[in-house]
Coordinates of C-alpha atoms in Angstrom, one line a residue:
Chain M
X1 CA 61.7 90.3 133.0
X2 CA 65.2 89.0 133.3
X3 CA 65.5 84.9 135.1
X4 CA 69.1 84.0 135.6
X5 CA 68.9 80.2 136.8
X6 CA 72.5 77.9 137.5
X7 CA 74.2 80.5 135.6
X8 CA 77.9 79.2 135.1
X9 CA 80.7 80.2 133.1
X10 CA 84.5 78.7 134.0
X11 CA 87.5 80.1 131.5
X12 CA 89.4 77.2 131.7
X13 CA 89.9 75.8 135.5
X14 CA 88.9 79.5 136.7
X15 CA 85.8 79.8 137.9
X16 CA 84.2 83.4 136.7
X17 CA 80.4 83.2 138.0
X18 CA 79.2 80.0 140.1
X19 CA 75.4 79.1 139.7
X20 CA 74.2 82.3 140.2
X21 CA 70.4 82.8 140.6
X22 CA 68.4 86.0 140.6
X23 CA 65.8 87.6 138.9
X24 CA 64.4 91.1 138.0
X25 CA 61.0 92.7 137.1
X26 CA 59.2 94.7 134.8
X27 CA 59.8 98.2 135.5
X28 CA 63.2 97.8 138.2
X29 CA 65.9 98.9 138.5
X30 CA 68.3 97.0 140.1
X31 CA 71.8 97.2 141.0
X32 CA 74.9 94.5 140.1
X33 CA 77.4 95.7 142.8
X34 CA 80.9 93.8 143.1
X35 CA 84.3 94.3 143.2
X36 CA 86.3 94.3 139.9
X37 CA 87.1 90.8 138.7
X38 CA 84.1 89.7 140.2
X39 CA 82.0 88.5 137.6
X40 CA 79.4 91.3 136.7
X41 CA 80.8 91.9 132.9
X42 CA 80.8 88.3 132.4
X43 CA 77.1 88.1 134.1
X44 CA 76.0 91.0 131.6
X45 CA 77.8 89.6 128.5
X46 CA 75.6 86.2 129.1
X47 CA 72.7 88.1 129.6
X48 CA 73.1 90.4 126.2
X49 CA 73.9 87.0 124.1
X50 CA 77.7 87.8 123.6
X51 CA 79.1 85.0 125.1
X52 CA 77.8 81.8 126.1
X53 CA 77.8 80.1 129.5
X54 CA 79.0 76.4 130.3
X55 CA 75.7 75.8 132.2
X56 CA 72.9 77.5 133.4
X57 CA 70.1 79.8 131.3
X58 CA 68.8 83.1 131.0
X59 CA 65.4 84.4 130.0
X60 CA 64.6 87.8 128.9
X61 CA 61.0 88.3 128.3
X62 CA 60.5 85.0 128.5
X63 CA 62.5 84.0 125.8
X64 CA 65.6 82.1 126.4
X65 CA 68.7 83.9 125.5
X66 CA 70.1 81.2 123.3
X67 CA 67.0 79.4 121.4
X68 CA 65.6 82.9 120.8
X69 CA 68.8 85.4 120.5
X70 CA 67.1 88.2 117.9
X71 CA 63.6 88.9 120.0
X72 CA 66.2 88.8 122.9
X73 CA 68.4 91.2 121.8
X74 CA 65.5 93.4 120.1
X75 CA 64.5 94.1 124.0
X76 CA 67.6 94.9 125.2
X77 CA 69.9 97.8 125.4
X78 CA 73.4 97.3 126.7
X79 CA 76.2 99.4 127.3
X80 CA 79.3 97.8 128.0
X81 CA 82.7 98.9 129.8
X82 CA 83.9 100.8 126.9
X83 CA 81.6 102.5 125.3
X84 CA 81.1 100.7 121.7
X85 CA 81.8 103.9 119.4
X86 CA 83.1 104.1 116.1
X87 CA 85.6 106.8 116.2
X88 CA 85.6 108.3 112.7
X89 CA 81.6 108.7 112.7
X90 CA 79.6 111.8 113.8
X91 CA 77.9 111.7 116.6
X92 CA 74.3 111.8 114.4
X93 CA 75.3 109.3 111.7
X94 CA 76.3 106.1 114.5
X95 CA 73.1 106.8 116.1
X96 CA 71.5 107.1 113.0
X97 CA 73.5 103.9 112.3
X98 CA 72.6 102.0 115.6
X99 CA 68.9 102.8 115.3
X100 CA 69.0 100.9 112.0
X101 CA 70.5 97.7 113.4
X102 CA 68.1 97.5 116.3
X103 CA 65.8 97.1 113.5
X104 CA 64.0 100.6 114.4
X105 CA 61.7 101.7 111.6
X106 CA 62.6 103.8 109.1
X107 CA 59.8 106.5 109.9
X108 CA 60.9 106.6 113.6
X109 CA 64.7 106.9 113.0
X110 CA 65.2 110.1 112.9
X111 CA 62.9 111.0 116.5
X112 CA 64.4 108.7 118.5
X113 CA 68.0 109.7 117.4
X114 CA 66.9 113.5 118.2
X115 CA 65.4 112.1 121.5
X116 CA 68.7 110.2 122.5
X117 CA 70.4 113.0 121.8
X118 CA 67.8 114.8 124.1
X119 CA 67.7 112.8 127.1
X120 CA 71.6 112.5 126.9
X121 CA 72.2 116.3 126.2
X122 CA 74.2 116.1 123.4
X123 CA 72.2 118.0 120.8
X124 CA 75.0 120.6 120.9
X125 CA 77.4 118.2 119.3
X126 CA 75.7 115.9 117.1
X127 CA 77.6 117.2 114.1
X128 CA 80.9 116.8 115.6
X129 CA 83.4 113.6 115.3
X130 CA 82.9 111.1 118.3
X131 CA 87.3 110.9 118.2
X132 CA 87.1 114.9 118.7
X133 CA 85.0 114.5 121.7
X134 CA 86.1 114.3 125.6
X135 CA 85.9 111.1 127.4
X136 CA 82.5 112.0 129.3
X137 CA 81.0 113.0 126.3
X138 CA 82.3 109.7 124.5
X139 CA 80.7 107.9 127.7
X140 CA 76.9 110.0 126.9
X141 CA 77.2 108.9 123.5
X142 CA 77.3 105.6 124.5
X143 CA 74.6 105.6 126.9
X144 CA 72.7 107.4 123.5
X145 CA 73.8 104.4 122.0
X146 CA 72.0 102.6 124.3
X147 CA 68.7 104.4 124.5
X148 CA 68.5 105.1 120.8
X149 CA 66.1 102.2 120.2
X150 CA 63.9 102.8 123.4
X151 CA 64.3 98.8 124.3
X152 CA 62.4 97.8 127.3
X153 CA 65.9 96.6 129.3
X154 CA 69.0 98.5 129.8
X155 CA 72.0 97.1 130.9
X156 CA 74.4 99.6 131.4
X157 CA 78.1 98.4 132.5
X158 CA 79.6 101.3 135.2
X159 CA 77.9 104.0 132.9
X160 CA 79.3 107.1 134.9
X161 CA 83.2 106.0 134.7
X162 CA 85.2 108.8 133.9
X163 CA 82.4 111.5 134.5
X164 CA 83.0 114.9 136.0
X165 CA 80.9 115.3 139.0
X166 CA 78.3 117.0 137.3
X167 CA 77.5 115.1 134.7
X168 CA 77.5 112.2 136.9
X169 CA 74.9 113.2 138.7
X170 CA 73.1 114.4 135.7
X171 CA 73.3 110.3 134.1
X172 CA 71.8 109.6 137.7
X173 CA 69.0 111.7 137.1
X174 CA 68.5 110.2 133.6
X175 CA 68.6 106.8 135.1
X176 CA 65.8 107.6 138.3
X177 CA 63.9 109.2 134.8
X178 CA 63.8 105.7 133.3
X179 CA 62.4 103.7 135.9
X180 CA 59.0 102.8 134.9
X181 CA 59.4 102.9 131.0
X182 CA 62.3 100.7 131.0
X183 CA 63.8 97.8 132.9
X184 CA 67.3 98.7 134.3
X185 CA 70.2 96.6 135.5
X186 CA 73.2 98.5 136.4
X187 CA 76.8 97.0 136.9
X188 CA 78.9 99.2 138.8
X189 CA 81.8 99.0 141.8
X190 CA 80.8 102.9 143.0
X191 CA 78.8 102.9 146.3
X192 CA 77.0 106.2 146.0
X193 CA 75.9 104.9 142.3
X194 CA 73.5 102.3 143.8
X195 CA 72.1 104.6 146.9
X196 CA 71.2 107.1 144.4
X197 CA 69.7 105.1 141.7
X198 CA 68.5 101.5 142.7
X199 CA 65.6 100.3 144.3
X200 CA 67.2 96.8 144.5
X201 CA 71.0 95.6 145.0
X202 CA 72.7 92.5 144.4
X203 CA 75.9 92.2 145.7
X204 CA 78.5 89.2 143.8
X205 CA 81.9 88.6 144.8
X206 CA 84.2 85.8 143.2
X207 CA 81.3 84.6 141.1
X208 CA 78.7 84.3 144.1
X209 CA 75.7 86.5 145.3
X210 CA 76.5 87.3 148.3
X211 CA 73.4 89.3 148.7
X212 CA 70.4 90.6 147.7
X213 CA 67.7 93.0 149.1
X214 CA 66.9 96.6 149.2
X215 CA 69.0 99.4 150.3
X216 CA 66.9 99.5 153.5
X217 CA 67.0 95.9 154.3
X218 CA 70.3 95.7 153.5
X219 CA 71.5 98.4 156.2
X220 CA 69.3 96.8 158.9
X221 CA 70.0 93.1 157.9
X222 CA 73.9 93.2 158.5
X223 CA 74.7 95.1 161.8
X224 CA 71.0 95.7 163.3
X225 CA 72.5 99.3 163.9
X226 CA 73.2 102.1 162.1
X227 CA 75.6 105.1 162.9
X228 CA 75.4 109.2 163.5
X229 CA 78.8 111.1 163.1
X230 CA 78.9 114.1 165.8
X231 CA 81.5 117.0 165.4
X232 CA 81.5 118.3 169.1
X233 CA 83.9 121.4 170.7
X234 CA 85.0 119.3 173.6
X235 CA 84.9 115.4 173.8
X236 CA 86.3 114.6 176.8
X237 CA 83.8 113.2 179.4
X238 CA 80.5 112.8 176.5
X239 CA 81.9 109.3 175.6
X240 CA 81.5 107.4 179.0
X241 CA 78.0 108.7 179.4
X242 CA 77.4 108.0 175.8
X243 CA 78.2 104.7 176.3
X244 CA 76.0 104.3 179.0
X245 CA 73.0 105.6 177.4
X246 CA 70.3 103.3 176.2
X247 CA 70.5 102.0 172.8
X248 CA 74.1 103.1 172.1
X249 CA 76.3 100.0 171.2
X250 CA 79.6 101.6 170.2
X251 CA 81.3 104.8 170.6
X252 CA 84.1 105.9 168.8
X253 CA 86.5 109.0 168.6
X254 CA 88.5 110.5 166.2
X255 CA 89.7 114.1 167.0
X256 CA 86.6 116.2 167.8
X257 CA 84.6 113.2 165.8
X258 CA 82.3 110.8 167.3
X259 CA 81.0 108.1 165.7
X260 CA 78.1 106.6 167.4
X261 CA 76.3 103.3 166.4
X262 CA 73.2 102.9 168.0
X263 CA 70.1 100.6 167.2
X264 CA 68.3 102.7 164.8
X265 CA 65.3 104.6 166.8
X266 CA 64.7 108.0 166.5
X267 CA 64.4 108.0 170.4
X268 CA 68.0 107.4 170.7
X269 CA 69.2 109.9 168.1
X270 CA 67.1 112.5 170.1
X271 CA 68.2 111.4 173.4
X272 CA 72.1 111.6 172.0
X273 CA 71.5 114.9 171.5
X274 CA 70.2 116.0 174.6
X275 CA 72.8 114.2 176.4
X276 CA 75.6 116.5 174.1
X277 CA 73.7 119.5 174.4
X278 CA 73.1 119.8 178.3
X279 CA 76.2 118.4 179.1
X280 CA 77.6 121.6 177.3
X281 CA 80.4 119.8 175.3
X282 CA 79.2 122.0 171.8
X283 CA 77.2 120.6 169.2
X284 CA 78.6 121.2 165.8
X285 CA 77.3 119.1 163.4
X286 CA 75.1 115.5 163.5
X287 CA 74.3 113.1 160.3
X288 CA 73.8 110.1 159.6
X289 CA 76.9 108.2 158.3
X290 CA 76.4 107.1 154.7
X291 CA 79.4 104.9 155.3
X292 CA 77.2 102.3 156.2
X293 CA 76.7 100.7 152.9
X294 CA 80.1 100.7 152.1
X295 CA 80.7 98.9 155.2
X296 CA 78.6 96.2 154.4
X297 CA 79.8 95.9 151.0
X298 CA 83.8 95.9 152.2
X299 CA 82.4 92.8 155.1
X300 CA 80.5 91.1 152.6
X301 CA 83.1 91.2 149.3
X302 CA 85.8 90.6 152.2
X303 CA 85.1 87.4 153.5
X304 CA 86.4 85.1 150.8
X305 CA 82.7 84.7 149.3
X306 CA 81.0 82.9 151.9
X307 CA 77.8 83.7 151.8
Chain Z
X1 CA 69.0 92.0 104.3
X2 CA 68.0 95.2 106.1
X3 CA 70.7 94.9 108.6
X4 CA 73.4 93.8 106.0
X5 CA 72.8 96.7 103.5
X6 CA 73.3 98.9 106.7
X7 CA 76.6 97.7 107.9
X8 CA 77.7 97.3 104.0
X9 CA 76.9 101.0 103.8
X10 CA 78.4 102.3 107.0
X11 CA 81.6 100.4 106.6
X12 CA 82.3 101.0 102.6
X13 CA 81.9 105.0 103.5
X14 CA 84.4 104.5 106.5
X15 CA 86.7 102.7 104.4
X16 CA 86.5 104.9 101.1
X17 CA 87.3 108.1 103.2
X18 CA 90.7 106.4 105.1
X19 CA 93.4 107.6 104.9
X20 CA 94.7 104.3 103.8
X21 CA 92.7 103.9 100.8
X22 CA 94.2 106.6 99.9
X23 CA 97.8 105.6 99.8
X24 CA 96.6 102.5 98.6
X25 CA 95.2 104.1 95.4
X26 CA 98.1 106.6 95.4
X27 CA 100.9 103.3 95.1
X28 CA 98.4 101.5 92.9
X29 CA 98.0 104.1 90.1
X30 CA 101.7 105.3 89.8
X31 CA 102.9 101.7 89.4
X32 CA 100.2 101.5 86.7
X33 CA 100.6 104.7 84.9
X34 CA 104.7 103.8 84.9
X35 CA 103.9 100.6 83.8
X36 CA 100.8 101.4 81.2
X37 CA 102.8 104.2 79.5
X38 CA 105.7 101.5 79.1
X39 CA 103.4 99.5 77.3
X40 CA 101.9 101.6 75.1
X41 CA 105.0 102.9 73.5
X42 CA 106.3 99.5 73.3
X43 CA 103.1 98.8 71.7
X44 CA 103.7 101.6 69.3
X45 CA 107.6 100.7 68.6
X46 CA 106.5 97.2 67.8
X47 CA 103.5 98.3 64.9
X48 CA 105.1 100.8 63.5
X49 CA 107.7 97.8 62.1
X50 CA 107.0 96.3 59.0
X51 CA 105.1 93.1 59.4
X52 CA 107.6 90.5 58.3
X53 CA 110.1 91.7 61.5
X54 CA 107.5 91.1 63.9
X55 CA 108.3 87.6 64.1
X56 CA 105.3 86.3 62.7
X57 CA 103.2 87.3 65.2
X58 CA 100.1 89.0 64.9
X59 CA 99.5 92.4 66.6
X60 CA 96.7 92.8 68.8
X61 CA 96.0 95.6 71.6
X62 CA 94.5 92.9 73.9
X63 CA 96.9 90.5 74.0
X64 CA 99.8 92.5 73.5
X65 CA 98.6 95.8 76.1
X66 CA 95.6 95.1 78.1
X67 CA 96.4 91.4 79.4
X68 CA 99.9 92.8 80.6
X69 CA 98.3 95.6 82.4
X70 CA 95.2 93.5 84.0
X71 CA 97.8 90.7 84.8
X72 CA 100.0 94.0 86.8
X73 CA 96.3 94.8 88.4
X74 CA 96.1 91.9 89.8
X75 CA 99.1 91.1 91.1
X76 CA 99.2 94.5 93.1
X77 CA 95.6 93.5 94.3
X78 CA 97.4 90.3 96.0
X79 CA 98.9 92.8 98.2
X80 CA 96.8 95.9 98.2
X81 CA 93.5 94.3 99.0
X82 CA 94.3 92.7 102.3
X83 CA 95.6 96.7 103.6
X84 CA 92.1 97.4 102.9
X85 CA 90.3 94.8 104.4
X86 CA 92.5 94.4 107.2
X87 CA 90.2 96.6 109.8
X88 CA 86.6 95.0 108.7
X89 CA 86.8 92.9 111.6
X90 CA 89.9 92.9 113.3
X91 CA 89.2 97.3 114.1
X92 CA 85.4 96.4 115.5
X93 CA 87.5 93.8 118.0
X94 CA 89.8 95.7 119.4
X95 CA 87.4 99.0 119.7
X96 CA 84.8 97.4 121.5
X97 CA 82.4 98.0 118.8
X98 CA 82.1 93.9 117.7
X99 CA 80.1 94.0 121.3
X100 CA 77.8 96.2 119.6
X101 CA 77.2 94.5 116.3
X102 CA 77.1 91.1 118.7
X103 CA 74.4 92.3 121.4
X104 CA 72.5 94.0 118.0
X105 CA 69.6 92.0 116.7
X106 CA 71.0 90.7 113.9
X107 CA 72.4 87.5 112.5
X108 CA 76.0 86.9 112.2
X109 CA 75.5 86.0 108.1
X110 CA 74.2 89.7 108.3
X111 CA 77.5 90.8 109.5
X112 CA 79.5 88.3 107.6
X113 CA 77.8 89.4 103.9
X114 CA 77.9 93.2 104.7
X115 CA 81.5 93.7 105.6
X116 CA 82.2 91.5 102.2
X117 CA 80.3 93.8 100.7
X118 CA 81.6 96.7 101.9
X119 CA 84.9 95.3 100.8
X120 CA 84.1 94.3 97.4
X121 CA 82.8 97.7 96.9
X122 CA 85.9 99.8 97.9
X123 CA 87.2 97.3 95.8
X124 CA 85.3 97.9 92.9
X125 CA 85.8 101.6 93.0
X126 CA 89.8 100.6 92.7
X127 CA 89.1 98.1 89.8
X128 CA 87.1 101.0 87.9
X129 CA 90.3 103.2 88.6
X130 CA 92.4 100.5 86.8
X131 CA 90.3 99.9 83.9
X132 CA 90.3 103.7 83.1
X133 CA 93.8 102.9 81.3
X134 CA 92.6 100.8 78.4
X135 CA 89.2 102.8 78.6
X136 CA 91.0 105.9 78.0
X137 CA 93.4 104.1 75.0
X138 CA 89.9 104.1 73.0
X139 CA 89.8 107.6 72.6
X140 CA 92.9 107.3 70.4
X141 CA 92.1 103.8 69.2
X142 CA 89.3 101.7 67.8
X143 CA 89.2 98.0 69.5
X144 CA 86.7 95.4 69.9
X145 CA 85.2 95.4 73.9
X146 CA 84.1 92.1 74.3
X147 CA 87.3 90.8 75.6
X148 CA 87.9 93.8 78.1
X149 CA 84.4 93.3 79.5
X150 CA 85.2 89.7 79.9
X151 CA 88.4 90.6 81.6
X152 CA 87.1 93.2 84.1
X153 CA 84.4 90.2 85.1
X154 CA 87.0 88.3 85.8
X155 CA 89.1 90.9 87.5
X156 CA 85.7 91.5 89.5
X157 CA 85.8 87.8 90.6
X158 CA 89.2 87.5 91.6
X159 CA 89.4 90.8 93.9
X160 CA 85.8 89.4 95.1
X161 CA 87.8 86.8 96.3
X162 CA 90.7 88.1 97.7
X163 CA 88.4 90.5 99.8
X164 CA 86.8 87.2 100.7
X165 CA 90.4 85.9 101.9
X166 CA 91.1 88.9 103.7
X167 CA 87.8 89.4 105.3
X168 CA 88.4 85.8 106.6
X169 CA 91.6 87.1 107.6
X170 CA 90.6 90.2 109.5
X171 CA 88.1 88.0 111.7
X172 CA 90.7 85.8 112.9
X173 CA 92.1 88.7 115.6
X174 CA 92.8 91.9 116.6
X175 CA 96.1 92.7 115.3
X176 CA 95.6 94.8 112.0
X177 CA 99.3 93.6 111.1
X178 CA 98.5 90.1 111.5
X179 CA 95.5 90.3 109.6
X180 CA 97.1 91.9 106.2
X181 CA 100.2 89.2 106.6
X182 CA 97.6 86.0 107.0
X183 CA 95.8 87.7 103.8
X184 CA 98.4 88.3 101.9
X185 CA 100.0 85.0 103.0
X186 CA 96.5 83.1 102.1
X187 CA 96.1 85.2 98.8
X188 CA 99.9 83.6 97.8
X189 CA 98.8 80.0 98.7
X190 CA 95.5 80.7 96.9
X191 CA 97.8 80.9 93.8
X192 CA 100.5 78.9 94.3
X193 CA 98.3 75.7 95.5
X194 CA 97.8 74.1 92.2
X195 CA 101.6 73.8 91.8
X196 CA 101.2 70.9 94.2
X197 CA 99.2 68.7 91.7
X198 CA 102.7 67.9 89.8
X199 CA 104.2 66.8 93.0
X200 CA 101.2 64.8 94.1
X201 CA 100.9 61.1 93.5
X202 CA 97.2 61.0 94.5
X203 CA 95.2 61.0 91.7
X204 CA 92.2 62.8 93.4
X205 CA 94.6 65.1 95.3
X206 CA 95.9 66.3 91.7
X207 CA 92.8 66.4 89.9
X208 CA 91.4 68.4 92.8
X209 CA 94.5 70.5 92.9
X210 CA 94.2 71.1 89.1
X211 CA 90.4 72.4 89.6
X212 CA 91.6 75.3 91.8
X213 CA 94.6 76.2 89.1
X214 CA 93.8 79.2 89.6
X215 CA 95.9 81.3 87.3
X216 CA 94.3 78.9 84.9
X217 CA 90.3 80.0 85.9
X218 CA 91.9 83.3 85.9
X219 CA 93.8 83.3 82.8
X220 CA 90.8 82.1 80.9
X221 CA 88.4 85.6 81.5
X222 CA 91.9 87.4 79.8
X223 CA 91.3 85.8 77.0
X224 CA 88.1 87.2 76.7
X225 CA 86.0 83.5 77.6
X226 CA 83.7 83.1 79.9
X227 CA 83.4 79.9 81.1
X228 CA 80.7 78.8 83.2
X229 CA 82.9 76.5 85.4
X230 CA 85.6 79.4 86.0
X231 CA 82.6 81.8 87.4
X232 CA 81.2 79.1 89.2
X233 CA 84.6 78.5 90.7
X234 CA 85.3 81.8 91.5
X235 CA 81.2 82.3 93.2
X236 CA 82.2 79.2 95.4
X237 CA 85.4 80.8 96.5
X238 CA 83.8 83.6 97.9
X239 CA 81.2 82.1 99.1
X240 CA 83.5 79.6 101.3
X241 CA 85.6 82.3 103.0
X242 CA 82.2 84.2 103.4
X243 CA 81.2 81.4 105.3
X244 CA 84.3 80.4 107.1
X245 CA 84.2 84.6 108.6
X246 CA 79.9 83.6 109.4
X247 CA 81.6 80.8 111.5
X248 CA 84.2 82.6 113.3
X249 CA 81.0 85.4 113.9
X250 CA 79.2 83.4 115.2
X251 CA 81.3 80.7 117.3
X252 CA 81.8 84.3 119.6
X253 CA 78.0 82.8 121.0
X254 CA 79.0 79.6 121.8
X255 CA 82.9 79.7 122.9

């Protein structure tokens, strides 16, 4: 659906993105992950056709973005970092305007607008001025304008910025619901975001792709190990025994908490819990540690862009 | 074409309900009313004089009253139109909605054309308000409508040129203040550039400058003549500045 080949963008001497290559298949949800200033937004701007690359090509649905911009733009719904909304318009009027701009048939405009309002839970504020809405609502209006023309591809640049936790989970559910109907490219620097919604992750740093894999693939590829976090009544004595256990690679303690890195097999977890219980250390909690992806991310993006 | 109209209508609604438009209209009507009242009383005074005391002048309501008013309309529009058109594009650039236009399946021509049309429709409202004065005078006296209609056309074309210039000025930056200053500056240059023809030794340059003699082109309409070359002059001026705006919009795709 989207194919990016040798994409490069230079601002004067500074290279924003450097020979990027990746593909996004139809119906896929891809997370575009990177720290601030990694080149995420630049890449999105080039794909959506509002900026030209210094070098390289982009095809969307088989058409070159720069040779057939109108055809390509019909297929894309785009939410930039700041929601592109007119403050002095009413929500419904604004969405109608966008639907017309995107070339919706005039008969379908009202239903498309209603559907977009419904999907983003904006129906009750549809007759309010956008400037009077809270930041979260403005963000949702931004998402609604990307959805309104029912595009094949959705490109969302940090869609949950500024939302409260309830809204964040709603938006994630919404993105999940789009799976299958739309191809989604989601740019973010928030890790749980990609963990919650994406099938495939592209990690970008200083203009280079440093990793491209599924979530599971990434986790196992980097360390080949997983981590569980234990909370015990008494820690003393157990550490040495755990260290001797087959499959355990590393044990770190922090107060009553203990991080245990292991080879990822269920058998090892079983023997860890058996050991702790039989030792009378008082097992209060045992859970897989979600921080693993963050570790990968930090490791990949702090090496100065090395592949 | 549909997209052009979509943009034009949306921007027209936004502009015509904006405080800046109300303020501009208020200031314009205040100045026009004051001046028109004075002109009318002066005209009444003159017409009450016996013919031998009018220094051989034939009294004509169009020449002695309306042209004075229309010249003032034009003078004010040099400053007022850039104030109306300043936000057309610079506001979009500043608030981030410019990206929405650029990522929509529409051409740069639709964007520039739609914005121009919006600015022109708003200005047309202001022009209609300005022409209420001479039309209102018809309630008290009878006069030939021909010269007034020609003047109306002239004002429309002149204002269209100001709108196109203001639009171009607005496309150049994110700042509305800069847009309005540039717009006024360009308008003044347009009015004064013909002065260069007397100073220039180059024959071709001075004949070109003679052609873009805006005061002359404009006053030919005020005198009641619709002359094809002046008509085409204004249309090409409008086309030229809308084209420049289209290039600026288009340039963001390859810059």
